[in-house]
Amino acid sequence: MISIDEFRPVTPGDRTVFADLYRRHPPVHSDLSFTTMLCWNHYAHYEYARLGEGVVIMSTVQGERSFRGPIGPSDHEALEAVLDLAAREGGKVAYYLFDDATLDKVRSLCPALPLSPDRDFADYVYRTEDLAALHGRGYLTIRKHLNRFRRECGPAVEAVTPPLLDEVVEFLERWCEWRHCDDSPVLAEEKTALHYAITHFEDLGLEGIAVRVEDTIAGCALYDRLNEETAVVHFEKGLPDCEGIYKAVNQETALSLAGRYPYLNRESDLGIPGLREAKLRYHPHHMARVHTARRTDLEKRHL
């Protein structure tokens, strides 16, 4: 049995809790990243509770609770406790599954429980070397666009380090003026998340690259470790002044990580058609799948 009263907010002080947990049980989806939880805490209000040697994560978005886990060692009794909690306290979509092992356990425990794949929330995972080298006919158009970008825009690339962060903030403000962030609830939330990432850049263990055009930052990406084999790109932004900036940011990110991480997670497309097409164009190696369970189905799973 686990109670809603056992949950506490995820804070920067919990870094060692999650570092130790993820060292033993590495996450495969960006939603479980400690950086993601902190940067988006203002929006999703992440909380966690211990259950045996594992952890259960809860988020609350617009008053709707959802649960993940248990992450770590768990038996059928612990999993049943989390499903009971989601049935009692969850919103319409009460439970998220982010790895095949948990998916198999839930299916074994509750064979009749409907579990729906959430394609919009699935992360795109690429071979880092593919994005760095862009070899083959599948990347021919991208290479042409990059060649034109380099020829016409004369970019320079540098690592994002603490002395550069003020310039990154200025770049973000220009990007938000172009995208009208304050007029879009989604972009306004992302702006807040980005500001948190920049302000806590070192504490979060973030890395990044910036692409300059005419000595001014025109694009950047921020990323960190997801697991031993995978880095995750939390943010990648570019201004429209020079066509091809996003392609350059993408390749330079991969080049900076090649040799350290075989895989690069570029998060989900959120169901946005243009974004989905752009991510598919880079030929993902695989998707980090997501499945969900609705509260109404959880309530009647044993009937």
PDB file of C-alpha atoms in Angstrom:
ATOM      1  CA  MET A   1       0.000   0.000   0.000  1.00  0.00           C
ATOM      2  CA  ILE A   2       1.233   3.480  -0.852  1.00  0.00           C
ATOM      3  CA  SER A   3      -0.520   6.737   0.025  1.00  0.00           C
ATOM      4  CA  ILE A   4      -0.617  10.067  -1.782  1.00  0.00           C
ATOM      5  CA  ASP A   5       0.586  11.617   1.496  1.00  0.00           C
ATOM      6  CA  GLU A   6       3.954   9.885   1.115  1.00  0.00           C
ATOM      7  CA  PHE A   7       4.924  11.956  -1.924  1.00  0.00           C
ATOM      8  CA  ARG A   8       7.291  14.905  -1.704  1.00  0.00           C
ATOM      9  CA  PRO A   9       8.316  17.431  -4.384  1.00  0.00           C
ATOM     10  CA  VAL A  10      11.337  16.674  -6.560  1.00  0.00           C
ATOM     11  CA  THR A  11      13.981  19.301  -5.733  1.00  0.00           C
ATOM     12  CA  PRO A  12      17.645  19.906  -6.620  1.00  0.00           C
ATOM     13  CA  GLY A  13      18.523  18.346  -3.264  1.00  0.00           C
ATOM     14  CA  ASP A  14      17.252  14.992  -4.536  1.00  0.00           C
ATOM     15  CA  ARG A  15      20.032  14.663  -7.112  1.00  0.00           C
ATOM     16  CA  THR A  16      21.843  11.927  -5.188  1.00  0.00           C
ATOM     17  CA  VAL A  17      18.589   9.968  -4.758  1.00  0.00           C
ATOM     18  CA  PHE A  18      17.985   9.841  -8.496  1.00  0.00           C
ATOM     19  CA  ALA A  19      21.653   9.515  -9.444  1.00  0.00           C
ATOM     20  CA  ASP A  20      21.913   6.388  -7.304  1.00  0.00           C
ATOM     21  CA  LEU A  21      18.577   5.031  -8.560  1.00  0.00           C
ATOM     22  CA  TYR A  22      19.414   5.612 -12.226  1.00  0.00           C
ATOM     23  CA  ARG A  23      22.906   4.196 -11.847  1.00  0.00           C
ATOM     24  CA  ARG A  24      21.272   0.891 -10.919  1.00  0.00           C
ATOM     25  CA  HIS A  25      18.164   1.221 -13.099  1.00  0.00           C
ATOM     26  CA  PRO A  26      18.943   3.498 -16.076  1.00  0.00           C
ATOM     27  CA  PRO A  27      16.023   5.373 -17.663  1.00  0.00           C
ATOM     28  CA  VAL A  28      15.402   5.072 -21.392  1.00  0.00           C
ATOM     29  CA  HIS A  29      12.881   7.905 -21.832  1.00  0.00           C
ATOM     30  CA  SER A  30      13.535  11.614 -21.330  1.00  0.00           C
ATOM     31  CA  ASP A  31      10.468  12.075 -19.103  1.00  0.00           C
ATOM     32  CA  LEU A  32      12.274  10.270 -16.293  1.00  0.00           C
ATOM     33  CA  SER A  33      15.406  12.424 -16.581  1.00  0.00           C
ATOM     34  CA  PHE A  34      16.200  14.336 -13.393  1.00  0.00           C
ATOM     35  CA  THR A  35      16.959  17.391 -15.545  1.00  0.00           C
ATOM     36  CA  THR A  36      13.560  17.142 -17.229  1.00  0.00           C
ATOM     37  CA  MET A  37      11.775  16.968 -13.901  1.00  0.00           C
ATOM     38  CA  LEU A  38      13.553  20.013 -12.498  1.00  0.00           C
ATOM     39  CA  CYS A  39      13.272  22.156 -15.633  1.00  0.00           C
ATOM     40  CA  TRP A  40       9.570  21.399 -16.060  1.00  0.00           C
ATOM     41  CA  ASN A  41       8.636  21.351 -12.360  1.00  0.00           C
ATOM     42  CA  HIS A  42       6.764  24.634 -12.695  1.00  0.00           C
ATOM     43  CA  TYR A  43       4.441  22.920 -15.187  1.00  0.00           C
ATOM     44  CA  ALA A  44       4.244  19.248 -14.179  1.00  0.00           C
ATOM     45  CA  HIS A  45       4.844  19.527 -10.407  1.00  0.00           C
ATOM     46  CA  TYR A  46       6.886  16.335 -10.085  1.00  0.00           C
ATOM     47  CA  GLU A  47       6.825  14.466  -6.788  1.00  0.00           C
ATOM     48  CA  TYR A  48       8.191  11.124  -5.696  1.00  0.00           C
ATOM     49  CA  ALA A  49       7.791   8.520  -2.973  1.00  0.00           C
ATOM     50  CA  ARG A  50       9.855   5.520  -1.987  1.00  0.00           C
ATOM     51  CA  LEU A  51       8.333   2.078  -2.303  1.00  0.00           C
ATOM     52  CA  GLY A  52      10.642  -0.580  -0.919  1.00  0.00           C
ATOM     53  CA  GLU A  53      13.961  -0.100  -2.735  1.00  0.00           C
ATOM     54  CA  GLY A  54      12.254   1.623  -5.663  1.00  0.00           C
ATOM     55  CA  VAL A  55      10.723   5.001  -6.385  1.00  0.00           C
ATOM     56  CA  VAL A  56       7.300   6.052  -7.669  1.00  0.00           C
ATOM     57  CA  ILE A  57       7.049   9.349  -9.564  1.00  0.00           C
ATOM     58  CA  MET A  58       3.922  11.481  -9.773  1.00  0.00           C
ATOM     59  CA  SER A  59       3.252  14.534 -11.928  1.00  0.00           C
ATOM     60  CA  THR A  60       0.299  16.910 -11.786  1.00  0.00           C
ATOM     61  CA  VAL A  61      -0.574  18.825 -14.952  1.00  0.00           C
ATOM     62  CA  GLN A  62      -3.610  21.112 -14.872  1.00  0.00           C
ATOM     63  CA  GLY A  63      -4.921  19.268 -11.835  1.00  0.00           C
ATOM     64  CA  GLU A  64      -4.571  15.806 -13.404  1.00  0.00           C
ATOM     65  CA  ARG A  65      -2.267  13.384 -11.587  1.00  0.00           C
ATOM     66  CA  SER A  66      -0.347  10.606 -13.333  1.00  0.00           C
ATOM     67  CA  PHE A  67       2.069   8.021 -11.969  1.00  0.00           C
ATOM     68  CA  ARG A  68       5.215   6.224 -13.154  1.00  0.00           C
ATOM     69  CA  GLY A  69       6.920   3.242 -11.613  1.00  0.00           C
ATOM     70  CA  PRO A  70       7.920   1.635  -9.432  1.00  0.00           C
ATOM     71  CA  ILE A  71      11.378   2.403 -10.805  1.00  0.00           C
ATOM     72  CA  GLY A  72      13.906  -0.018  -9.399  1.00  0.00           C
ATOM     73  CA  PRO A  73      13.454  -3.408  -7.752  1.00  0.00           C
ATOM     74  CA  SER A  74       9.788  -4.374  -7.598  1.00  0.00           C
ATOM     75  CA  ASP A  75       7.586  -7.411  -7.288  1.00  0.00           C
ATOM     76  CA  HIS A  76       3.948  -7.933  -8.219  1.00  0.00           C
ATOM     77  CA  GLU A  77       2.854  -6.621  -4.822  1.00  0.00           C
ATOM     78  CA  ALA A  78       4.681  -3.296  -5.311  1.00  0.00           C
ATOM     79  CA  LEU A  79       3.382  -2.914  -8.858  1.00  0.00           C
ATOM     80  CA  GLU A  80      -0.149  -3.697  -7.706  1.00  0.00           C
ATOM     81  CA  ALA A  81       0.205  -0.995  -5.035  1.00  0.00           C
ATOM     82  CA  VAL A  82       1.121   1.614  -7.662  1.00  0.00           C
ATOM     83  CA  LEU A  83      -1.740   0.579  -9.943  1.00  0.00           C
ATOM     84  CA  ASP A  84      -4.124   0.821  -6.979  1.00  0.00           C
ATOM     85  CA  LEU A  85      -2.789   4.296  -6.213  1.00  0.00           C
ATOM     86  CA  ALA A  86      -3.249   5.393  -9.837  1.00  0.00           C
ATOM     87  CA  ALA A  87      -6.809   4.043  -9.805  1.00  0.00           C
ATOM     88  CA  ARG A  88      -7.603   5.994  -6.618  1.00  0.00           C
ATOM     89  CA  GLU A  89      -5.748   9.240  -7.196  1.00  0.00           C
ATOM     90  CA  GLY A  90      -4.929   9.503 -10.902  1.00  0.00           C
ATOM     91  CA  GLY A  91      -6.473  11.698 -13.566  1.00  0.00           C
ATOM     92  CA  LYS A  92      -8.019  10.435 -16.778  1.00  0.00           C
ATOM     93  CA  VAL A  93      -4.664   9.089 -17.971  1.00  0.00           C
ATOM     94  CA  ALA A  94      -3.441   7.803 -14.646  1.00  0.00           C
ATOM     95  CA  TYR A  95      -0.416   5.621 -15.360  1.00  0.00           C
ATOM     96  CA  TYR A  96       2.566   5.859 -17.733  1.00  0.00           C
ATOM     97  CA  LEU A  97       4.947   3.060 -18.710  1.00  0.00           C
ATOM     98  CA  PHE A  98       8.334   3.968 -20.189  1.00  0.00           C
ATOM     99  CA  ASP A  99      10.182   0.665 -20.580  1.00  0.00           C
ATOM    100  CA  ASP A 100       9.475  -2.792 -21.932  1.00  0.00           C
ATOM    101  CA  ALA A 101      10.321  -4.551 -18.664  1.00  0.00           C
ATOM    102  CA  THR A 102       7.587  -2.688 -16.757  1.00  0.00           C
ATOM    103  CA  LEU A 103       5.222  -3.158 -19.677  1.00  0.00           C
ATOM    104  CA  ASP A 104       5.759  -6.924 -19.531  1.00  0.00           C
ATOM    105  CA  LYS A 105       5.221  -6.954 -15.755  1.00  0.00           C
ATOM    106  CA  VAL A 106       1.937  -5.053 -16.025  1.00  0.00           C
ATOM    107  CA  ARG A 107       0.709  -7.326 -18.803  1.00  0.00           C
ATOM    108  CA  SER A 108       1.612 -10.361 -16.728  1.00  0.00           C
ATOM    109  CA  LEU A 109      -0.123  -8.987 -13.635  1.00  0.00           C
ATOM    110  CA  CYS A 110      -3.204  -7.612 -15.433  1.00  0.00           C
ATOM    111  CA  PRO A 111      -3.594  -9.356 -18.802  1.00  0.00           C
ATOM    112  CA  ALA A 112      -6.974  -7.721 -19.475  1.00  0.00           C
ATOM    113  CA  LEU A 113      -5.865  -4.147 -18.677  1.00  0.00           C
ATOM    114  CA  PRO A 114      -5.931  -1.994 -21.841  1.00  0.00           C
ATOM    115  CA  LEU A 115      -2.551  -0.315 -22.376  1.00  0.00           C
ATOM    116  CA  SER A 116      -2.498   2.301 -25.119  1.00  0.00           C
ATOM    117  CA  PRO A 117       0.659   3.303 -27.018  1.00  0.00           C
ATOM    118  CA  ASP A 118       1.192   7.071 -26.943  1.00  0.00           C
ATOM    119  CA  ARG A 119       2.959   7.787 -30.240  1.00  0.00           C
ATOM    120  CA  ASP A 120       3.017  11.542 -29.634  1.00  0.00           C
ATOM    121  CA  PHE A 121       5.077  11.065 -26.476  1.00  0.00           C
ATOM    122  CA  ALA A 122       7.526   8.451 -27.808  1.00  0.00           C
ATOM    123  CA  ASP A 123      11.155   9.618 -27.882  1.00  0.00           C
ATOM    124  CA  TYR A 124      13.254   9.481 -31.056  1.00  0.00           C
ATOM    125  CA  VAL A 125      16.579   7.721 -30.482  1.00  0.00           C
ATOM    126  CA  TYR A 126      19.288   7.946 -33.158  1.00  0.00           C
ATOM    127  CA  ARG A 127      22.739   6.512 -33.644  1.00  0.00           C
ATOM    128  CA  THR A 128      24.986   9.437 -32.731  1.00  0.00           C
ATOM    129  CA  GLU A 129      27.384   8.561 -35.539  1.00  0.00           C
ATOM    130  CA  ASP A 130      24.536   8.723 -38.087  1.00  0.00           C
ATOM    131  CA  LEU A 131      23.694  12.301 -37.089  1.00  0.00           C
ATOM    132  CA  ALA A 132      27.349  13.313 -36.938  1.00  0.00           C
ATOM    133  CA  ALA A 133      28.422  11.871 -40.310  1.00  0.00           C
ATOM    134  CA  LEU A 134      25.152  12.059 -42.293  1.00  0.00           C
ATOM    135  CA  HIS A 135      26.440   9.387 -44.665  1.00  0.00           C
ATOM    136  CA  GLY A 136      24.340   7.778 -47.379  1.00  0.00           C
ATOM    137  CA  ARG A 137      21.512   8.664 -49.722  1.00  0.00           C
ATOM    138  CA  GLY A 138      19.050   8.987 -46.869  1.00  0.00           C
ATOM    139  CA  TYR A 139      20.806  12.161 -45.733  1.00  0.00           C
ATOM    140  CA  LEU A 140      21.579  13.606 -49.176  1.00  0.00           C
ATOM    141  CA  THR A 141      19.088  16.490 -48.977  1.00  0.00           C
ATOM    142  CA  ILE A 142      20.201  17.359 -45.454  1.00  0.00           C
ATOM    143  CA  ARG A 143      23.846  17.456 -46.547  1.00  0.00           C
ATOM    144  CA  LYS A 144      22.952  19.793 -49.428  1.00  0.00           C
ATOM    145  CA  HIS A 145      21.131  22.153 -47.069  1.00  0.00           C
ATOM    146  CA  LEU A 146      24.064  22.116 -44.650  1.00  0.00           C
ATOM    147  CA  ASN A 147      26.569  22.843 -47.412  1.00  0.00           C
ATOM    148  CA  ARG A 148      24.529  25.840 -48.514  1.00  0.00           C
ATOM    149  CA  PHE A 149      24.178  27.019 -44.906  1.00  0.00           C
ATOM    150  CA  ARG A 150      27.938  26.885 -44.354  1.00  0.00           C
ATOM    151  CA  ARG A 151      28.657  28.553 -47.668  1.00  0.00           C
ATOM    152  CA  GLU A 152      26.191  31.417 -47.229  1.00  0.00           C
ATOM    153  CA  CYS A 153      26.226  31.942 -43.470  1.00  0.00           C
ATOM    154  CA  GLY A 154      29.836  31.245 -42.437  1.00  0.00           C
ATOM    155  CA  PRO A 155      28.965  29.734 -39.050  1.00  0.00           C
ATOM    156  CA  ALA A 156      31.298  29.257 -36.104  1.00  0.00           C
ATOM    157  CA  VAL A 157      30.663  26.657 -33.410  1.00  0.00           C
ATOM    158  CA  GLU A 158      31.630  26.722 -29.753  1.00  0.00           C
ATOM    159  CA  ALA A 159      30.787  24.855 -26.574  1.00  0.00           C
ATOM    160  CA  VAL A 160      28.287  26.395 -24.196  1.00  0.00           C
ATOM    161  CA  THR A 161      30.181  27.138 -20.993  1.00  0.00           C
ATOM    162  CA  PRO A 162      29.270  29.300 -17.978  1.00  0.00           C
ATOM    163  CA  PRO A 163      30.892  32.478 -19.421  1.00  0.00           C
ATOM    164  CA  LEU A 164      28.650  32.133 -22.488  1.00  0.00           C
ATOM    165  CA  LEU A 165      25.362  31.775 -20.610  1.00  0.00           C
ATOM    166  CA  ASP A 166      24.475  35.489 -20.637  1.00  0.00           C
ATOM    167  CA  GLU A 167      24.692  35.423 -24.426  1.00  0.00           C
ATOM    168  CA  VAL A 168      22.554  32.283 -24.505  1.00  0.00           C
ATOM    169  CA  VAL A 169      19.902  34.121 -22.470  1.00  0.00           C
ATOM    170  CA  GLU A 170      20.013  37.014 -24.964  1.00  0.00           C
ATOM    171  CA  PHE A 171      19.629  34.505 -27.792  1.00  0.00           C
ATOM    172  CA  LEU A 172      16.636  32.929 -26.045  1.00  0.00           C
ATOM    173  CA  GLU A 173      14.974  36.338 -25.709  1.00  0.00           C
ATOM    174  CA  ARG A 174      15.430  36.976 -29.438  1.00  0.00           C
ATOM    175  CA  TRP A 175      14.094  33.518 -30.241  1.00  0.00           C
ATOM    176  CA  CYS A 176      11.031  34.137 -28.062  1.00  0.00           C
ATOM    177  CA  GLU A 177      10.387  37.496 -29.694  1.00  0.00           C
ATOM    178  CA  TRP A 178      10.407  35.763 -33.074  1.00  0.00           C
ATOM    179  CA  ARG A 179       8.141  32.911 -31.874  1.00  0.00           C
ATOM    180  CA  HIS A 180       5.902  35.183 -29.724  1.00  0.00           C
ATOM    181  CA  CYS A 181       6.421  32.991 -26.673  1.00  0.00           C
ATOM    182  CA  ASP A 182       4.276  35.158 -24.421  1.00  0.00           C
ATOM    183  CA  ASP A 183       1.274  34.633 -26.715  1.00  0.00           C
ATOM    184  CA  SER A 184       1.585  30.835 -26.663  1.00  0.00           C
ATOM    185  CA  PRO A 185       0.988  28.920 -23.406  1.00  0.00           C
ATOM    186  CA  VAL A 186       3.156  26.028 -24.623  1.00  0.00           C
ATOM    187  CA  LEU A 187       6.091  28.237 -25.641  1.00  0.00           C
ATOM    188  CA  ALA A 188       5.755  30.314 -22.482  1.00  0.00           C
ATOM    189  CA  GLU A 189       6.151  27.136 -20.394  1.00  0.00           C
ATOM    190  CA  GLU A 190       9.133  26.077 -22.504  1.00  0.00           C
ATOM    191  CA  LYS A 191      10.725  29.498 -22.045  1.00  0.00           C
ATOM    192  CA  THR A 192      10.469  29.067 -18.271  1.00  0.00           C
ATOM    193  CA  ALA A 193      11.996  25.579 -18.523  1.00  0.00           C
ATOM    194  CA  LEU A 194      14.845  26.903 -20.668  1.00  0.00           C
ATOM    195  CA  HIS A 195      15.571  29.734 -18.259  1.00  0.00           C
ATOM    196  CA  TYR A 196      15.774  27.207 -15.422  1.00  0.00           C
ATOM    197  CA  ALA A 197      18.196  25.077 -17.434  1.00  0.00           C
ATOM    198  CA  ILE A 198      20.426  28.050 -18.189  1.00  0.00           C
ATOM    199  CA  THR A 199      20.331  29.385 -14.628  1.00  0.00           C
ATOM    200  CA  HIS A 200      21.211  25.952 -13.207  1.00  0.00           C
ATOM    201  CA  PHE A 201      23.474  24.872 -16.076  1.00  0.00           C
ATOM    202  CA  GLU A 202      26.375  23.652 -13.931  1.00  0.00           C
ATOM    203  CA  ASP A 203      24.271  22.150 -11.139  1.00  0.00           C
ATOM    204  CA  LEU A 204      22.331  20.091 -13.691  1.00  0.00           C
ATOM    205  CA  GLY A 205      25.518  18.874 -15.352  1.00  0.00           C
ATOM    206  CA  LEU A 206      24.389  20.215 -18.709  1.00  0.00           C
ATOM    207  CA  GLU A 207      26.507  20.597 -21.805  1.00  0.00           C
ATOM    208  CA  GLY A 208      25.745  22.458 -25.006  1.00  0.00           C
ATOM    209  CA  ILE A 209      26.861  23.900 -28.295  1.00  0.00           C
ATOM    210  CA  ALA A 210      26.189  27.311 -29.815  1.00  0.00           C
ATOM    211  CA  VAL A 211      26.327  28.184 -33.509  1.00  0.00           C
ATOM    212  CA  ARG A 212      27.288  31.769 -34.332  1.00  0.00           C
ATOM    213  CA  VAL A 213      26.417  33.606 -37.525  1.00  0.00           C
ATOM    214  CA  GLU A 214      28.097  36.996 -37.973  1.00  0.00           C
ATOM    215  CA  ASP A 215      29.475  36.706 -34.421  1.00  0.00           C
ATOM    216  CA  THR A 216      25.987  36.395 -32.885  1.00  0.00           C
ATOM    217  CA  ILE A 217      24.469  33.213 -31.478  1.00  0.00           C
ATOM    218  CA  ALA A 218      21.902  31.993 -34.009  1.00  0.00           C
ATOM    219  CA  GLY A 219      21.270  28.517 -32.611  1.00  0.00           C
ATOM    220  CA  CYS A 220      22.071  26.357 -29.623  1.00  0.00           C
ATOM    221  CA  ALA A 221      21.371  23.025 -27.958  1.00  0.00           C
ATOM    222  CA  LEU A 222      21.525  21.888 -24.330  1.00  0.00           C
ATOM    223  CA  TYR A 223      21.931  18.229 -23.412  1.00  0.00           C
ATOM    224  CA  ASP A 224      23.158  15.776 -20.802  1.00  0.00           C
ATOM    225  CA  ARG A 225      23.478  12.083 -19.989  1.00  0.00           C
ATOM    226  CA  LEU A 226      20.336   9.940 -19.928  1.00  0.00           C
ATOM    227  CA  ASN A 227      22.085   6.623 -19.380  1.00  0.00           C
ATOM    228  CA  GLU A 228      25.491   5.082 -20.052  1.00  0.00           C
ATOM    229  CA  GLU A 229      24.821   4.712 -23.785  1.00  0.00           C
ATOM    230  CA  THR A 230      22.510   7.656 -24.438  1.00  0.00           C
ATOM    231  CA  ALA A 231      22.655  11.446 -24.258  1.00  0.00           C
ATOM    232  CA  VAL A 232      19.393  13.402 -24.349  1.00  0.00           C
ATOM    233  CA  VAL A 233      18.900  16.768 -26.042  1.00  0.00           C
ATOM    234  CA  HIS A 234      16.592  18.792 -23.818  1.00  0.00           C
ATOM    235  CA  PHE A 235      16.470  21.947 -25.915  1.00  0.00           C
ATOM    236  CA  GLU A 236      17.526  22.877 -29.451  1.00  0.00           C
ATOM    237  CA  LYS A 237      16.646  26.301 -30.847  1.00  0.00           C
ATOM    238  CA  GLY A 238      17.514  28.359 -33.889  1.00  0.00           C
ATOM    239  CA  LEU A 239      16.660  31.712 -35.459  1.00  0.00           C
ATOM    240  CA  PRO A 240      15.317  31.937 -39.035  1.00  0.00           C
ATOM    241  CA  ASP A 241      17.824  34.506 -40.321  1.00  0.00           C
ATOM    242  CA  CYS A 242      19.982  31.871 -41.984  1.00  0.00           C
ATOM    243  CA  GLU A 243      18.223  28.829 -43.439  1.00  0.00           C
ATOM    244  CA  GLY A 244      19.632  25.531 -42.188  1.00  0.00           C
ATOM    245  CA  ILE A 245      20.453  26.580 -38.632  1.00  0.00           C
ATOM    246  CA  TYR A 246      18.543  23.687 -37.037  1.00  0.00           C
ATOM    247  CA  LYS A 247      20.327  21.157 -39.226  1.00  0.00           C
ATOM    248  CA  ALA A 248      23.651  22.670 -38.181  1.00  0.00           C
ATOM    249  CA  VAL A 249      22.723  22.594 -34.488  1.00  0.00           C
ATOM    250  CA  ASN A 250      21.667  18.971 -34.827  1.00  0.00           C
ATOM    251  CA  GLN A 251      24.881  17.850 -36.515  1.00  0.00           C
ATOM    252  CA  GLU A 252      27.174  19.837 -34.224  1.00  0.00           C
ATOM    253  CA  THR A 253      25.427  18.353 -31.196  1.00  0.00           C
ATOM    254  CA  ALA A 254      26.065  14.847 -32.532  1.00  0.00           C
ATOM    255  CA  LEU A 255      29.687  15.689 -33.347  1.00  0.00           C
ATOM    256  CA  SER A 256      30.247  16.894 -29.790  1.00  0.00           C
ATOM    257  CA  LEU A 257      28.866  13.628 -28.377  1.00  0.00           C
ATOM    258  CA  ALA A 258      30.240  11.102 -30.881  1.00  0.00           C
ATOM    259  CA  GLY A 259      32.648   8.691 -29.237  1.00  0.00           C
ATOM    260  CA  ARG A 260      31.063   9.163 -25.825  1.00  0.00           C
ATOM    261  CA  TYR A 261      27.480   8.056 -26.391  1.00  0.00           C
ATOM    262  CA  PRO A 262      26.410   5.577 -29.098  1.00  0.00           C
ATOM    263  CA  TYR A 263      22.863   6.943 -29.031  1.00  0.00           C
ATOM    264  CA  LEU A 264      21.230  10.356 -29.007  1.00  0.00           C
ATOM    265  CA  ASN A 265      17.696  10.883 -27.698  1.00  0.00           C
ATOM    266  CA  ARG A 266      16.018  13.924 -29.262  1.00  0.00           C
ATOM    267  CA  GLU A 267      12.790  13.598 -27.271  1.00  0.00           C
ATOM    268  CA  SER A 268       9.270  13.348 -28.709  1.00  0.00           C
ATOM    269  CA  ASP A 269       7.366  15.245 -31.393  1.00  0.00           C
ATOM    270  CA  LEU A 270       4.258  15.877 -29.214  1.00  0.00           C
ATOM    271  CA  GLY A 271       2.137  15.024 -32.238  1.00  0.00           C
ATOM    272  CA  ILE A 272       3.154  18.199 -34.097  1.00  0.00           C
ATOM    273  CA  PRO A 273       3.068  17.253 -37.822  1.00  0.00           C
ATOM    274  CA  GLY A 274       6.008  19.389 -38.986  1.00  0.00           C
ATOM    275  CA  LEU A 275       8.152  18.322 -36.055  1.00  0.00           C
ATOM    276  CA  ARG A 276       7.340  14.659 -36.658  1.00  0.00           C
ATOM    277  CA  GLU A 277       8.371  14.926 -40.303  1.00  0.00           C
ATOM    278  CA  ALA A 278      11.619  16.667 -39.348  1.00  0.00           C
ATOM    279  CA  LYS A 279      12.542  14.007 -36.779  1.00  0.00           C
ATOM    280  CA  LEU A 280      11.672  11.108 -39.101  1.00  0.00           C
ATOM    281  CA  ARG A 281      13.834  12.654 -41.815  1.00  0.00           C
ATOM    282  CA  TYR A 282      16.877  11.804 -39.693  1.00  0.00           C
ATOM    283  CA  HIS A 283      16.009   8.070 -39.605  1.00  0.00           C
ATOM    284  CA  PRO A 284      15.778   7.143 -35.905  1.00  0.00           C
ATOM    285  CA  HIS A 285      17.420   3.907 -34.823  1.00  0.00           C
ATOM    286  CA  HIS A 286      14.458   3.169 -32.542  1.00  0.00           C
ATOM    287  CA  MET A 287      11.730   4.828 -30.508  1.00  0.00           C
ATOM    288  CA  ALA A 288      11.598   4.904 -26.716  1.00  0.00           C
ATOM    289  CA  ARG A 289       7.985   3.835 -26.513  1.00  0.00           C
ATOM    290  CA  VAL A 290       5.337   5.011 -24.071  1.00  0.00           C
ATOM    291  CA  HIS A 291       2.160   3.224 -22.994  1.00  0.00           C
ATOM    292  CA  THR A 292      -0.619   4.574 -20.808  1.00  0.00           C
ATOM    293  CA  ALA A 293      -3.492   3.254 -18.717  1.00  0.00           C
ATOM    294  CA  ARG A 294      -6.692   5.173 -18.065  1.00  0.00           C
ATOM    295  CA  ARG A 295      -8.061   5.480 -14.552  1.00  0.00           C
ATOM    296  CA  THR A 296     -11.418   3.952 -15.517  1.00  0.00           C
ATOM    297  CA  ASP A 297      -9.642   0.858 -16.854  1.00  0.00           C
ATOM    298  CA  LEU A 298      -7.442   0.610 -13.767  1.00  0.00           C
ATOM    299  CA  GLU A 299     -10.504   0.757 -11.517  1.00  0.00           C
ATOM    300  CA  LYS A 300     -12.079  -2.290 -13.158  1.00  0.00           C
ATOM    301  CA  ARG A 301      -8.918  -4.240 -14.017  1.00  0.00           C
ATOM    302  CA  HIS A 302      -9.805  -7.169 -11.734  1.00  0.00           C
ATOM    303  CA  LEU A 303     -13.507  -7.354 -12.603  1.00  0.00           C
TER     304      LEU A 303
END
